[in-house]
Tab-separated table of C-alpha atoms in Angstrom:
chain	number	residue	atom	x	y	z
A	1139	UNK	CA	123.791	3.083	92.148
A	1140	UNK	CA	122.840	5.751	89.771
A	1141	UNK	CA	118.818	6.440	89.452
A	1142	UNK	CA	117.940	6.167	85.564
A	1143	UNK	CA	116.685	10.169	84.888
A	1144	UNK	CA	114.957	9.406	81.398
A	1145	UNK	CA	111.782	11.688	80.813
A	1146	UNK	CA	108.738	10.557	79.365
A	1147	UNK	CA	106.743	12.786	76.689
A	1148	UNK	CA	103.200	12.460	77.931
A	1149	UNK	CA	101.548	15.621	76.227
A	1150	UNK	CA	102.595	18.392	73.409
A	1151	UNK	CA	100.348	20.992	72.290
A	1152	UNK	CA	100.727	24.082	70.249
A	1153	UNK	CA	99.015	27.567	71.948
A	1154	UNK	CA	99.217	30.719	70.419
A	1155	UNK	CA	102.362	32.460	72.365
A	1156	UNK	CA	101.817	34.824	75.108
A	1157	UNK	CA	104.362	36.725	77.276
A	1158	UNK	CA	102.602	35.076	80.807
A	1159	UNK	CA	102.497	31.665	79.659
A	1160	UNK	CA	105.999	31.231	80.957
A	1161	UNK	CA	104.469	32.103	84.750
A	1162	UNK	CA	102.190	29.149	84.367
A	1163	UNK	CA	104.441	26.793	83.445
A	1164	UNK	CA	106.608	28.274	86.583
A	1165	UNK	CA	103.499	27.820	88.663
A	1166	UNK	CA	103.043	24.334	87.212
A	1167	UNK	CA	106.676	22.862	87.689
A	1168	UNK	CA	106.824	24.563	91.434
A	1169	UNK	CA	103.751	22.824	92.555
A	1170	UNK	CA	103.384	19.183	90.823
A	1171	UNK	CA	107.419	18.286	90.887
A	1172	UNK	CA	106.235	16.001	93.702
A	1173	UNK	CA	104.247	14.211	91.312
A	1174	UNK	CA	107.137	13.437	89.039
A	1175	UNK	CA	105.890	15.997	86.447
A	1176	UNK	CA	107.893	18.409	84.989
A	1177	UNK	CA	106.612	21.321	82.138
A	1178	UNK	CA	108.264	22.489	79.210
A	1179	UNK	CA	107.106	25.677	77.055
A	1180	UNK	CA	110.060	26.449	73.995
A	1181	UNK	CA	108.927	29.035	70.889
A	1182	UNK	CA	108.000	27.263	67.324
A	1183	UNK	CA	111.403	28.571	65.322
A	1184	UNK	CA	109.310	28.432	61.969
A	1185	UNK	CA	106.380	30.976	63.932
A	1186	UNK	CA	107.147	33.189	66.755
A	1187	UNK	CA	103.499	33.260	67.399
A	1188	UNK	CA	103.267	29.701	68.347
A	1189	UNK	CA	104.497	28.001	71.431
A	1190	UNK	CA	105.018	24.509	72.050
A	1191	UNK	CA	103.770	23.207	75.757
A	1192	UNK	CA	104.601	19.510	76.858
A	1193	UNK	CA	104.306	17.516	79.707
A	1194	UNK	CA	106.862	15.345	81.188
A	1195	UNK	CA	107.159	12.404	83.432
A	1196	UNK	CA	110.216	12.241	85.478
């Protein structure tokens, strides 16, 4: 039987972008995906300097 794999949103926040945020969301995913928590960082298309962090549960 196939496991259902549906994510749950659990947190989004906009932080001003910055080139090493990517290594903590790395560091994040690597260490809690035990926990059944996975990170996602993408790049606001309307504003370059903003970056949008959320928090997933697996």
């Amino acid at each position: 039987m196939m496991e259902n794999n549906k994510m749950e949103t659990l947190s989004t926040v906009r932080v001003q972008y910055s080139s090493d945020l990517y290594k903590l969301v790395d560091s994040l995913n690597r260490t809690l995906k035990e926990k059944d928590l996975m990170f996602g960082l993408a790049l606001d298309e309307e504003d370059h300097d903003t970056a949008i962090f959320t928090i997933y549960r697996t």
